[in-house]
CSV table of C-alpha atoms in Angstrom, one decimal:
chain,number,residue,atom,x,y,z
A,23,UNK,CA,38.0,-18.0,4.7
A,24,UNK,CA,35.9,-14.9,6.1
A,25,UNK,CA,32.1,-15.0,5.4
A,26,UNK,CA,31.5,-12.9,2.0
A,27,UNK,CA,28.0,-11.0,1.2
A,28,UNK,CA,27.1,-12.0,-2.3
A,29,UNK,CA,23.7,-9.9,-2.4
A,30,UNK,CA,21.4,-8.1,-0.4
A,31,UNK,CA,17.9,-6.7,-0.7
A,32,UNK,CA,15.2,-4.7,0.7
A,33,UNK,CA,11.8,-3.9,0.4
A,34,UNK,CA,8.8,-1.7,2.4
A,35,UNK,CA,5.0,-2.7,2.0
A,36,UNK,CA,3.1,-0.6,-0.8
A,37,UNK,CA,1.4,2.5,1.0
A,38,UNK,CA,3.4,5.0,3.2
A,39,UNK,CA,2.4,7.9,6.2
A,40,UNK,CA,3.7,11.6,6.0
A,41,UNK,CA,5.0,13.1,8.8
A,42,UNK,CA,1.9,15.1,9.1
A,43,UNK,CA,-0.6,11.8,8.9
A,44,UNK,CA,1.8,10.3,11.6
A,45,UNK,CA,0.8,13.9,13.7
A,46,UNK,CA,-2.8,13.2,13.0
A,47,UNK,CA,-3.2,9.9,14.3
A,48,UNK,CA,-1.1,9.8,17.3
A,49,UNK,CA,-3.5,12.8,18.0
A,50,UNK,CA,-6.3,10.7,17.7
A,51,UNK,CA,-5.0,7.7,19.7
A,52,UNK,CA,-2.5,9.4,22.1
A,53,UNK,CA,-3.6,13.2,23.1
A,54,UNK,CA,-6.4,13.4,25.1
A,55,UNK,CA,-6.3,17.0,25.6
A,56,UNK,CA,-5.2,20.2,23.0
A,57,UNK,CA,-1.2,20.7,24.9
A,58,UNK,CA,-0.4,16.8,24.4
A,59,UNK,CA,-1.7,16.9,20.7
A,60,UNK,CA,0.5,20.5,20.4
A,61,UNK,CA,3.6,17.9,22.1
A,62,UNK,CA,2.8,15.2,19.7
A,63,UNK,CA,3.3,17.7,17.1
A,64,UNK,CA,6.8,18.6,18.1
A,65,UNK,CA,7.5,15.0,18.9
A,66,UNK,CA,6.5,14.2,14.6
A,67,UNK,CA,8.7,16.5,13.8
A,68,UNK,CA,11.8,15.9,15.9
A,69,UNK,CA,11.6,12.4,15.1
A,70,UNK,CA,13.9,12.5,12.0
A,71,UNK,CA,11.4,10.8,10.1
A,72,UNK,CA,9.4,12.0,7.1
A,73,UNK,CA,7.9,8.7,5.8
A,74,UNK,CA,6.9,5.3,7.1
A,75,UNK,CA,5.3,2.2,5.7
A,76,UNK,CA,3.0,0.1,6.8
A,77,UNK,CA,1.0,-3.2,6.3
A,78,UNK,CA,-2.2,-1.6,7.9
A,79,UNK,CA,-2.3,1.2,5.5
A,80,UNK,CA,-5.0,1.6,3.0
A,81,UNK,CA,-4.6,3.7,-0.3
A,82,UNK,CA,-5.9,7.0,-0.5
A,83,UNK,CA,-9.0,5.8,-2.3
A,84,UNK,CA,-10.7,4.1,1.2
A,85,UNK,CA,-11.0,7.5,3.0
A,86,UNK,CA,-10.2,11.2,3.7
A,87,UNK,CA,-8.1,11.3,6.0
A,88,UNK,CA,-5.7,9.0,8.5
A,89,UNK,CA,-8.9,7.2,10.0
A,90,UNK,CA,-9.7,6.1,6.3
A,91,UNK,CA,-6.5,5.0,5.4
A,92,UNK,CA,-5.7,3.2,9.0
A,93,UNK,CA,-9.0,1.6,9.7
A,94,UNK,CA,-7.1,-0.7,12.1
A,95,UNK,CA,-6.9,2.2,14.8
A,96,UNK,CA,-10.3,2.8,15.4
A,97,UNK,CA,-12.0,3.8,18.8
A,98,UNK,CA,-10.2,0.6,20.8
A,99,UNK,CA,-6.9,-0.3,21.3
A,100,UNK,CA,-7.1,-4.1,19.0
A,101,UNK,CA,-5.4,-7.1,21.6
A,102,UNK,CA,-2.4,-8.5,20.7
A,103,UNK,CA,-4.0,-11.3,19.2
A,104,UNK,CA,-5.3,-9.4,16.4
A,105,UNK,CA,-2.2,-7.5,15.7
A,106,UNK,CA,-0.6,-11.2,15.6
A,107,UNK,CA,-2.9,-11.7,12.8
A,108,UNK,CA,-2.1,-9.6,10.8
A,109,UNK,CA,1.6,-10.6,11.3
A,110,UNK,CA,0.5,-13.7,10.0
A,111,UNK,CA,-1.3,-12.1,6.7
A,112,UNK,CA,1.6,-9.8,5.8
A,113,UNK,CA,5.0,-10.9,6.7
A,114,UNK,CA,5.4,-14.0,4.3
A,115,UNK,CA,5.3,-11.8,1.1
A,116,UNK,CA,7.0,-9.3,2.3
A,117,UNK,CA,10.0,-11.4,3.3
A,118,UNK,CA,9.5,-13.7,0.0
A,119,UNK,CA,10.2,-10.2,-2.1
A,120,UNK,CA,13.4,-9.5,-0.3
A,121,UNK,CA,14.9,-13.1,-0.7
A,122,UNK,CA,14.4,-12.9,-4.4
A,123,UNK,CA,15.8,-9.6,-4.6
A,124,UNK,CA,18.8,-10.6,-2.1
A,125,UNK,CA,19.2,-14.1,-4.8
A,126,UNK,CA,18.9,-12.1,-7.8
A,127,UNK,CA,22.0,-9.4,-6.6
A,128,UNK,CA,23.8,-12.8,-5.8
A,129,UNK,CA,23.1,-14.4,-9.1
A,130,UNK,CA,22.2,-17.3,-7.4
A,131,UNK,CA,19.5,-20.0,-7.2
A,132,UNK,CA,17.4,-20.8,-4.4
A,133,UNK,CA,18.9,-25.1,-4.8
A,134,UNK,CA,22.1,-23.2,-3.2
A,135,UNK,CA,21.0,-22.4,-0.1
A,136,UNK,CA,21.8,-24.4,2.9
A,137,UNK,CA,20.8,-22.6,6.2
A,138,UNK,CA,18.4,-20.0,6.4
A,139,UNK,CA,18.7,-17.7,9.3
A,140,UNK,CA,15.1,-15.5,9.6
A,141,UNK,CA,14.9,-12.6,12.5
A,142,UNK,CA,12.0,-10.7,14.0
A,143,UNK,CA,11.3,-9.2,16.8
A,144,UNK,CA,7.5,-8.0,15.9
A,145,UNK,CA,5.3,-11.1,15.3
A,146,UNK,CA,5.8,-15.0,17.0
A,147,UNK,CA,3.5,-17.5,14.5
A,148,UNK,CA,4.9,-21.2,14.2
A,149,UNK,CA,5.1,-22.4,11.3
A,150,UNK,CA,6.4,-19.0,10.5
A,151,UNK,CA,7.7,-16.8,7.5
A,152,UNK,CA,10.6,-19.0,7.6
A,153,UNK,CA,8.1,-22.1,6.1
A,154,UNK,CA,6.9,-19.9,3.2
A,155,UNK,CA,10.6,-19.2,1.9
A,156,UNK,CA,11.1,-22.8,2.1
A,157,UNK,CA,7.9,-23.7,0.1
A,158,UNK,CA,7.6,-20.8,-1.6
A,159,UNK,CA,11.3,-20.1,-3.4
A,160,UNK,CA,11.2,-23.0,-3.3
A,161,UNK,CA,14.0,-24.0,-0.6
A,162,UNK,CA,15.6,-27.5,-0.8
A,163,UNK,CA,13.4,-28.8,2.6
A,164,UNK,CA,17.0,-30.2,4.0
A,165,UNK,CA,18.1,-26.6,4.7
A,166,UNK,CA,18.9,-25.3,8.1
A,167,UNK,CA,16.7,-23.1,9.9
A,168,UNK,CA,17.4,-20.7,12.8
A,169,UNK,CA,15.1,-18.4,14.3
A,170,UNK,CA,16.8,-15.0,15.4
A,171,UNK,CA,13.8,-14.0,17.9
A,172,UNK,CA,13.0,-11.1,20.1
A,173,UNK,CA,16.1,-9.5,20.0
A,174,UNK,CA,15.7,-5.9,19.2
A,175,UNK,CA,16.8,-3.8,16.8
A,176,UNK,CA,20.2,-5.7,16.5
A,177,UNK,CA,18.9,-8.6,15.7
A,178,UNK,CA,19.8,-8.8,12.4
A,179,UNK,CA,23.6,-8.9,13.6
A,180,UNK,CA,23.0,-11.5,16.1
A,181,UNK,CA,21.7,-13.1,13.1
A,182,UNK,CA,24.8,-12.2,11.1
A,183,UNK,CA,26.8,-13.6,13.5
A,184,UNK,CA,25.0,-17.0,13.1
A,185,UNK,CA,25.4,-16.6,9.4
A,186,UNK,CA,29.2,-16.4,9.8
A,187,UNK,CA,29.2,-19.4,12.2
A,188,UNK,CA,27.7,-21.4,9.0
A,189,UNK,CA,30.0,-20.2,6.5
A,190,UNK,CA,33.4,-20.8,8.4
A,191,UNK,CA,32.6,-24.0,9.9
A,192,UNK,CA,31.6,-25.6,6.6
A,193,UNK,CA,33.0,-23.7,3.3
A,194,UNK,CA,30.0,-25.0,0.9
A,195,UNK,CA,27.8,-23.1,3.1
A,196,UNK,CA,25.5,-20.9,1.4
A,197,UNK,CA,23.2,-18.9,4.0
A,198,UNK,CA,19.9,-17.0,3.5
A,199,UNK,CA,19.4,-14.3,6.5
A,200,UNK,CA,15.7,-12.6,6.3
A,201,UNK,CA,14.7,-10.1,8.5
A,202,UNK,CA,10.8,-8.9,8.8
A,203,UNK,CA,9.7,-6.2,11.2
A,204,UNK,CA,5.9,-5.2,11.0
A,205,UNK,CA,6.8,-3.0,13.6
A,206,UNK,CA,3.2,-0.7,13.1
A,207,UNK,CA,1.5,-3.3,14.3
A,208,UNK,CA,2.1,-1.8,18.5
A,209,UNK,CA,0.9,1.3,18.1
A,210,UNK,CA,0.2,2.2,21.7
A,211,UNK,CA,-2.6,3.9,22.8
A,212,UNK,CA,-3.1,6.0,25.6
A,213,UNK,CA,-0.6,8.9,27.1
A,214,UNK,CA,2.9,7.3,27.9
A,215,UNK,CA,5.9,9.8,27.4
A,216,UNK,CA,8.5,7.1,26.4
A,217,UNK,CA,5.4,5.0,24.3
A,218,UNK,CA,4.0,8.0,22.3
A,219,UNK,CA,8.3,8.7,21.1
A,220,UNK,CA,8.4,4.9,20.0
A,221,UNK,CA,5.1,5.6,18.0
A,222,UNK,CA,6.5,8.4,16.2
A,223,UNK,CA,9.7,6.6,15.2
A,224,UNK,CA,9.2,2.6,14.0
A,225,UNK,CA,8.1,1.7,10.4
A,226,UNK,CA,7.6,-1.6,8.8
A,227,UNK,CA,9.9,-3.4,6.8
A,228,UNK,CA,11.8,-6.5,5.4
A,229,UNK,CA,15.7,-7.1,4.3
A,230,UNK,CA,17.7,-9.9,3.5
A,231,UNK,CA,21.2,-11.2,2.1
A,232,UNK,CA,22.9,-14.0,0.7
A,233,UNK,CA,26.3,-14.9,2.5
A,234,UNK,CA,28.5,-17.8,1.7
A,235,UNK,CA,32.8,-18.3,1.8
A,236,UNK,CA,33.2,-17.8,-2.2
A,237,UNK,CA,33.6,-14.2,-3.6
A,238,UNK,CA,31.6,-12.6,-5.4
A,239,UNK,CA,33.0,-10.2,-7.4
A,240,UNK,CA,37.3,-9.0,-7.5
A,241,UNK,CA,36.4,-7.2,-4.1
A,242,UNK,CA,34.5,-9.2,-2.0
A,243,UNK,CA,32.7,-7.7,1.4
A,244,UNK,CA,33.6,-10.2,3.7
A,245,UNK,CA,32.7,-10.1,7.7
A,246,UNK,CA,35.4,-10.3,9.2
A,247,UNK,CA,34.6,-10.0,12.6
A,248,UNK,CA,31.6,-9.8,15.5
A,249,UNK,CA,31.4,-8.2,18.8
A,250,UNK,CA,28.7,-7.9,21.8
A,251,UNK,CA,28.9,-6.1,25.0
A,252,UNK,CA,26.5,-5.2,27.8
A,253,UNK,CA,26.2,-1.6,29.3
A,254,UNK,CA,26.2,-2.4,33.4
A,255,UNK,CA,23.5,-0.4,35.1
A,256,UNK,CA,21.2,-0.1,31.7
A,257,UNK,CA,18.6,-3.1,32.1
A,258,UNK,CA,15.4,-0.6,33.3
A,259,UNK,CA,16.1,2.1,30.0
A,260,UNK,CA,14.9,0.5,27.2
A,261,UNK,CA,12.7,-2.9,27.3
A,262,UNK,CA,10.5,-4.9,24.7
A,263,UNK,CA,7.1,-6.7,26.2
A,264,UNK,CA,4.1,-8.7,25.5
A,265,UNK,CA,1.5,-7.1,26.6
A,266,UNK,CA,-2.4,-7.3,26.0
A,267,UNK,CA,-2.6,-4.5,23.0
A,268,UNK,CA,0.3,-5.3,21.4
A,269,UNK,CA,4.3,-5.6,22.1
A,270,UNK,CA,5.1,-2.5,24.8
A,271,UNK,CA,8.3,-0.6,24.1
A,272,UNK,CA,9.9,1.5,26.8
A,273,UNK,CA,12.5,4.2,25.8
A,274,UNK,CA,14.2,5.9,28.4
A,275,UNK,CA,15.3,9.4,27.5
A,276,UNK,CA,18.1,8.3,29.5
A,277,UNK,CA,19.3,6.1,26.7
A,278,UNK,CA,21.8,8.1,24.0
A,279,UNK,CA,23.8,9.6,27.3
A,280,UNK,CA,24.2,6.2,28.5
A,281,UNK,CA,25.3,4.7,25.3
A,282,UNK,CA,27.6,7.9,24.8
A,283,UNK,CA,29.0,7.4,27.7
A,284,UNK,CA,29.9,3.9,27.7
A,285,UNK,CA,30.7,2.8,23.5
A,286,UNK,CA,33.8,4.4,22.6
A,287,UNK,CA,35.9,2.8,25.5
A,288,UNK,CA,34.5,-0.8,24.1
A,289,UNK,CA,34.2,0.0,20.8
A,290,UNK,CA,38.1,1.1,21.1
A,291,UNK,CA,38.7,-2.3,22.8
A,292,UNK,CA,36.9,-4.3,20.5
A,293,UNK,CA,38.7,-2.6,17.1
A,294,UNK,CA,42.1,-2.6,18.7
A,295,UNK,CA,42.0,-6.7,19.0
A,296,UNK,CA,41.3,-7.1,15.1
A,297,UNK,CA,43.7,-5.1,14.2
A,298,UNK,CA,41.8,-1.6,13.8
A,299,UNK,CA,40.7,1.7,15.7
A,300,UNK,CA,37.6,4.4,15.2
A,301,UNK,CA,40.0,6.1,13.2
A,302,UNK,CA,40.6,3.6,10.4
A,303,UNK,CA,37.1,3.1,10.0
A,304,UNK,CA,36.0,4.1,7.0
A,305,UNK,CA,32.3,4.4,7.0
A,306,UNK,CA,29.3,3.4,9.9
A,307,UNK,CA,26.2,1.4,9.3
A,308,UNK,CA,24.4,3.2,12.9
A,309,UNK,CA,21.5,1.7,13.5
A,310,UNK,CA,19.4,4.7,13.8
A,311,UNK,CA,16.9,4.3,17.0
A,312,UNK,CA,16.0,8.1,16.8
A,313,UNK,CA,18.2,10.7,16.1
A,314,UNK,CA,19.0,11.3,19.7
A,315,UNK,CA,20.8,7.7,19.0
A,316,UNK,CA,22.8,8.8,15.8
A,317,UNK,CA,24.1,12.1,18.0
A,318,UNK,CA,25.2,9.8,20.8
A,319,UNK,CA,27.2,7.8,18.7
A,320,UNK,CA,28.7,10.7,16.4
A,321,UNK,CA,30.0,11.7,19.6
A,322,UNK,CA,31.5,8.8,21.3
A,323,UNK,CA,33.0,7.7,18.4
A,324,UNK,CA,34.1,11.8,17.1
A,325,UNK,CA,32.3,11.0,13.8
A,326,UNK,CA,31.1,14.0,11.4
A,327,UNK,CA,28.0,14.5,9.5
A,328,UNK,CA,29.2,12.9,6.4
A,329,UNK,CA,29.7,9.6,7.9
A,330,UNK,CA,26.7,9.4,9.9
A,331,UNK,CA,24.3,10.7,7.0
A,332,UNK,CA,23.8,7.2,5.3
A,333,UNK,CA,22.0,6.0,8.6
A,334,UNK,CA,20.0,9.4,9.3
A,335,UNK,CA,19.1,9.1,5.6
A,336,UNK,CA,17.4,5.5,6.2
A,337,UNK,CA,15.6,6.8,9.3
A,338,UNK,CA,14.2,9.9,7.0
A,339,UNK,CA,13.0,7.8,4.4
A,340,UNK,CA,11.5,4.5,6.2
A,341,UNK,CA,11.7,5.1,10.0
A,342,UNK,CA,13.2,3.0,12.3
A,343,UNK,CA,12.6,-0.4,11.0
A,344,UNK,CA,14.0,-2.4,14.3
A,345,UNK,CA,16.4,-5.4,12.9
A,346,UNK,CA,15.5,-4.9,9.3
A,347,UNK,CA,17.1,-1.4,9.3
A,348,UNK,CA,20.7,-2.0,9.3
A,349,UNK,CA,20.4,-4.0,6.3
A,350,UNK,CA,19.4,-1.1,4.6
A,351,UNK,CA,21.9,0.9,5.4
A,352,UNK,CA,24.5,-2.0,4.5
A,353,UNK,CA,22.9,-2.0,1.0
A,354,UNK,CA,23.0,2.2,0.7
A,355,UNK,CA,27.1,1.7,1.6
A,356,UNK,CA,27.0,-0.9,-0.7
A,357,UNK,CA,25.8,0.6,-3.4
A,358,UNK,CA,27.4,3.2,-2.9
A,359,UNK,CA,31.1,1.8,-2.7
A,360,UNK,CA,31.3,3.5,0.6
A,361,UNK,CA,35.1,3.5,1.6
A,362,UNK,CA,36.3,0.5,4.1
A,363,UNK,CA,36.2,-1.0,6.8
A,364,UNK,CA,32.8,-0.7,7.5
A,365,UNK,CA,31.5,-1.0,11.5
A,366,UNK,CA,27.8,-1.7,11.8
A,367,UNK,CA,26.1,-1.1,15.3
A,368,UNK,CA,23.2,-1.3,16.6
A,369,UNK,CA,21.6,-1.0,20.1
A,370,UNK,CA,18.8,-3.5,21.8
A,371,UNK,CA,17.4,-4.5,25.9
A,372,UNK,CA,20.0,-4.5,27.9
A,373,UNK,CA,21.5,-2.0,27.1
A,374,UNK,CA,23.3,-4.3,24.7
A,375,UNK,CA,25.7,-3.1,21.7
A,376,UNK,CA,26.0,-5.5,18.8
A,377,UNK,CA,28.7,-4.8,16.1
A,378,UNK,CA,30.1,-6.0,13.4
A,379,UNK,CA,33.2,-5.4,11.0
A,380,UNK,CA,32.7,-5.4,7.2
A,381,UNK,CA,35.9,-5.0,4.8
C-alpha cells in the first residue's frame, strides 16, 4: 500500500525582519562602501522575500533599530561555534511545536510512532533535536531514528523517501519526519557577490508530518513515487561548507540556466515511467531557492503563474527556509485541495534534483 500523509505542520520562531530591516543589516555587515549598500538594496528587493524569521531576533522593545533587535551581528563576524550554540538553544522547541501540530492534524498519539526521520542541514549537535522529541512528546524510546543530514534544501524529500521505505516494508509503520533549519544563523559577513544573494534569501523554520500505510480520510495523499538525478557538469555552482563563521553557501548565478536547461528532459523521463507527464500534473510544490529558481522551472516544465504561485507565495512570506520549505508549501496545497497529482521538487549540491509524486 503507498505511503499516506495523515498530517502535517509548520511553524516559524516568534519575531520576523521586513524587507527593509533585511536592507539595513546586510548594509551594516556586507557594504563597505555607499554603491554596494545601493546593490544590497536592489538585491532586498529582488529577492522575492518580504518577511523572514529568525531565532536571533529580539522584539522591538530591546532597541531602535536592526542592531537592537539582532544583537548577535555586532562589530565581529561570531565563529561557528557560537552560531552552533545557538542551534542548540532554539531548535528543540521549535521542532517540538511542529510535531504536535503535525500529530494533532493526524489525530494521532505520540505511543503510535515507530520511526522518526529528523532533517537539517543548519546545525550538527549529538544528542540532537531528534532526543527531545523522544523525551519530550514523549516518544516510546524503541522508535527508529534517522538523521537526514547536510543535504540541502531537499532534504526533506530525501527524508520523505526514507519515510516511504518505513511504511511499505512494514504496514504498522507509523513515521514522524521533522525538519528544523535555523538557517539565520550563517549570515556571512564581508563582500561576496554569490554570499550577500544567500543572505538576502534564507529564513528560519521548522515542518513536520505524520506518514503511515492507513488512510486518513475517503481521499488519502499517498506518495506514490520518488526520483533523484544529478546534473553532469554542476558540482562548482552551488555548494554548502563549514567554515570558521558559520556554514558558507555559494550560489552560482549560473544555477536557474543550468537547471532550465537540464529538468524537463529528466523530469519527462521520470513521469513517463509512473505512468504520468508535466502535463497531467496537476499542481507543483517548487522548492523556491530564489525566484530566479521558480522562473527556471516554470520554464522547463511550461508552467504558468497560477501553478507556481503557491511556492513564490511561501518564499514571500517566510524566505527560503532550506529543507523545511517544501513542507510548507505541501501543507498550502493541502489545505487548499490543490488539484492532483502533485510533483514536489527541490534543488541541493550537486546540482542534484530530488522529486517526488503525491496523489
Amino acid at each position: 500500500m503507498p505511503m499516506t500523509i495523515l498530517g502535517i505542520g509548520t511553524a516559524v520562531p516568534r519575531h520576523q525582519i521586513s524587507q527593509a530591516e533585511s536592507a539595513a543589516m546586510a548594509q551594516r555587515i556586507s557594504a563597505s562602501t555607499p554603491e554596494r549598500g545601493a546593490l544590497l538594496a536592489r538585491i532586498q528587493r529582488r529577492s522575492g522575500v518580504n518577511v523572514r524569521h529568525s531565532v536571533l531576533l529580539e522584539s522591538a522593545a530591546h532597541g531602535d533599530g536592526i542592531e537592537g533587535r539582532l544583537p548577535f551581528y555586532g562589530d565581529r563576524s561570531p565563529s561557528t561555534g557560537e552560531r552552533i550554540r545557538r542551534f542548540e538553544t532554539h531548535a528543540a522547541p521549535l521542532a517540538l511545536e511542529v510535531a504536535r501540530r503535525a500529530l494533532a492534524d493526524a489525530g494521532l498519539g505520540p505511543e503510535r510512532i515507530t520511526h522518526l526521520v529528523t532533517v537539517s542541514c543548519t546545525g550538527f549537535q549529538a544528542p540532537g533535536f531528534d532526543l527531545a522529541l523522544m523525551g519530550q512528546l514523549p516518544l516510546n524510546p524503541d522508535v527508529e531514528r534517522t538523521h537526514v543530514g547536510f543535504m540541502g534544501c531537499h532534504g526533506s524529500l530525501n527524508g520523505l523517501r526514507v519515510a516511504r521505505a518505513f511504511v511499505e516494508a512494514d504496514p504498522s509503520a507509523c513515521v514522524l519526519l521533522c525538519s528544523v533549519e535555523l538557517c539565520s544563523l550563517h549570515m556571512h559577513y564581508g563582500w561576496d557577490p554569490e554570499k550577500v544573494v544567500a543572505n538576502s534569501l534564507f529564513a528560519d523554520g521548522a515542518g513536520a508530518l505524520v506518514a503511515g500505510a492507513a488512510a486518513a480520510d475517503a481521499s488519502p495523499l499517498q506518495v506514490l513515487g520518488s526520483g533523484s538525478t544529478l546534473i553532469p557538469d554542476s558540482s562548482d555552482l552551488m555548494s554548502w561548507t563549514i567554515a570558521d563563521h558559520g556554514f558558507e553557501m555559494t550560489l552560482s548565478s549560473r544555477v536557474p540556466d543550468t537547471i532550465a536547461a537540464h529538468l524537463r528532459p529528466w523530469l519527462e523521463r521520470w513521469l513517463s515511467a509512473r505512468g504520468q507527464s508535466v502535463a497531467s500534473i496537476g499542481s507543483w510544490a517548487l522548492h523556491p531557492g530564489g525566484p530566479r529558481i521558480l522562473t527556471a522551472v516554470a520554464a522547463a516544465a511550461e508552467l504558468n503563474p497560477s501553478q507556481v504561485e503557491p511556492s513564490a507565495a511561501v518564499l514571500r512570506q517566510f524566505g527560503n527556509m532550506s529543507s523545511a520549505t517544501i513542507l510548507f508549501i505541501l501543507e498550502r496545497l493541502r489545505r487548499t485541495a490543490a488539484p492532483r497529482p502533485w510533483v514536489a521538487l527541490a534543488f541541493g549540491p550537486g546540482l542534484s534534483v530530488e522529486a517526488s509524486l503525491l496523489g
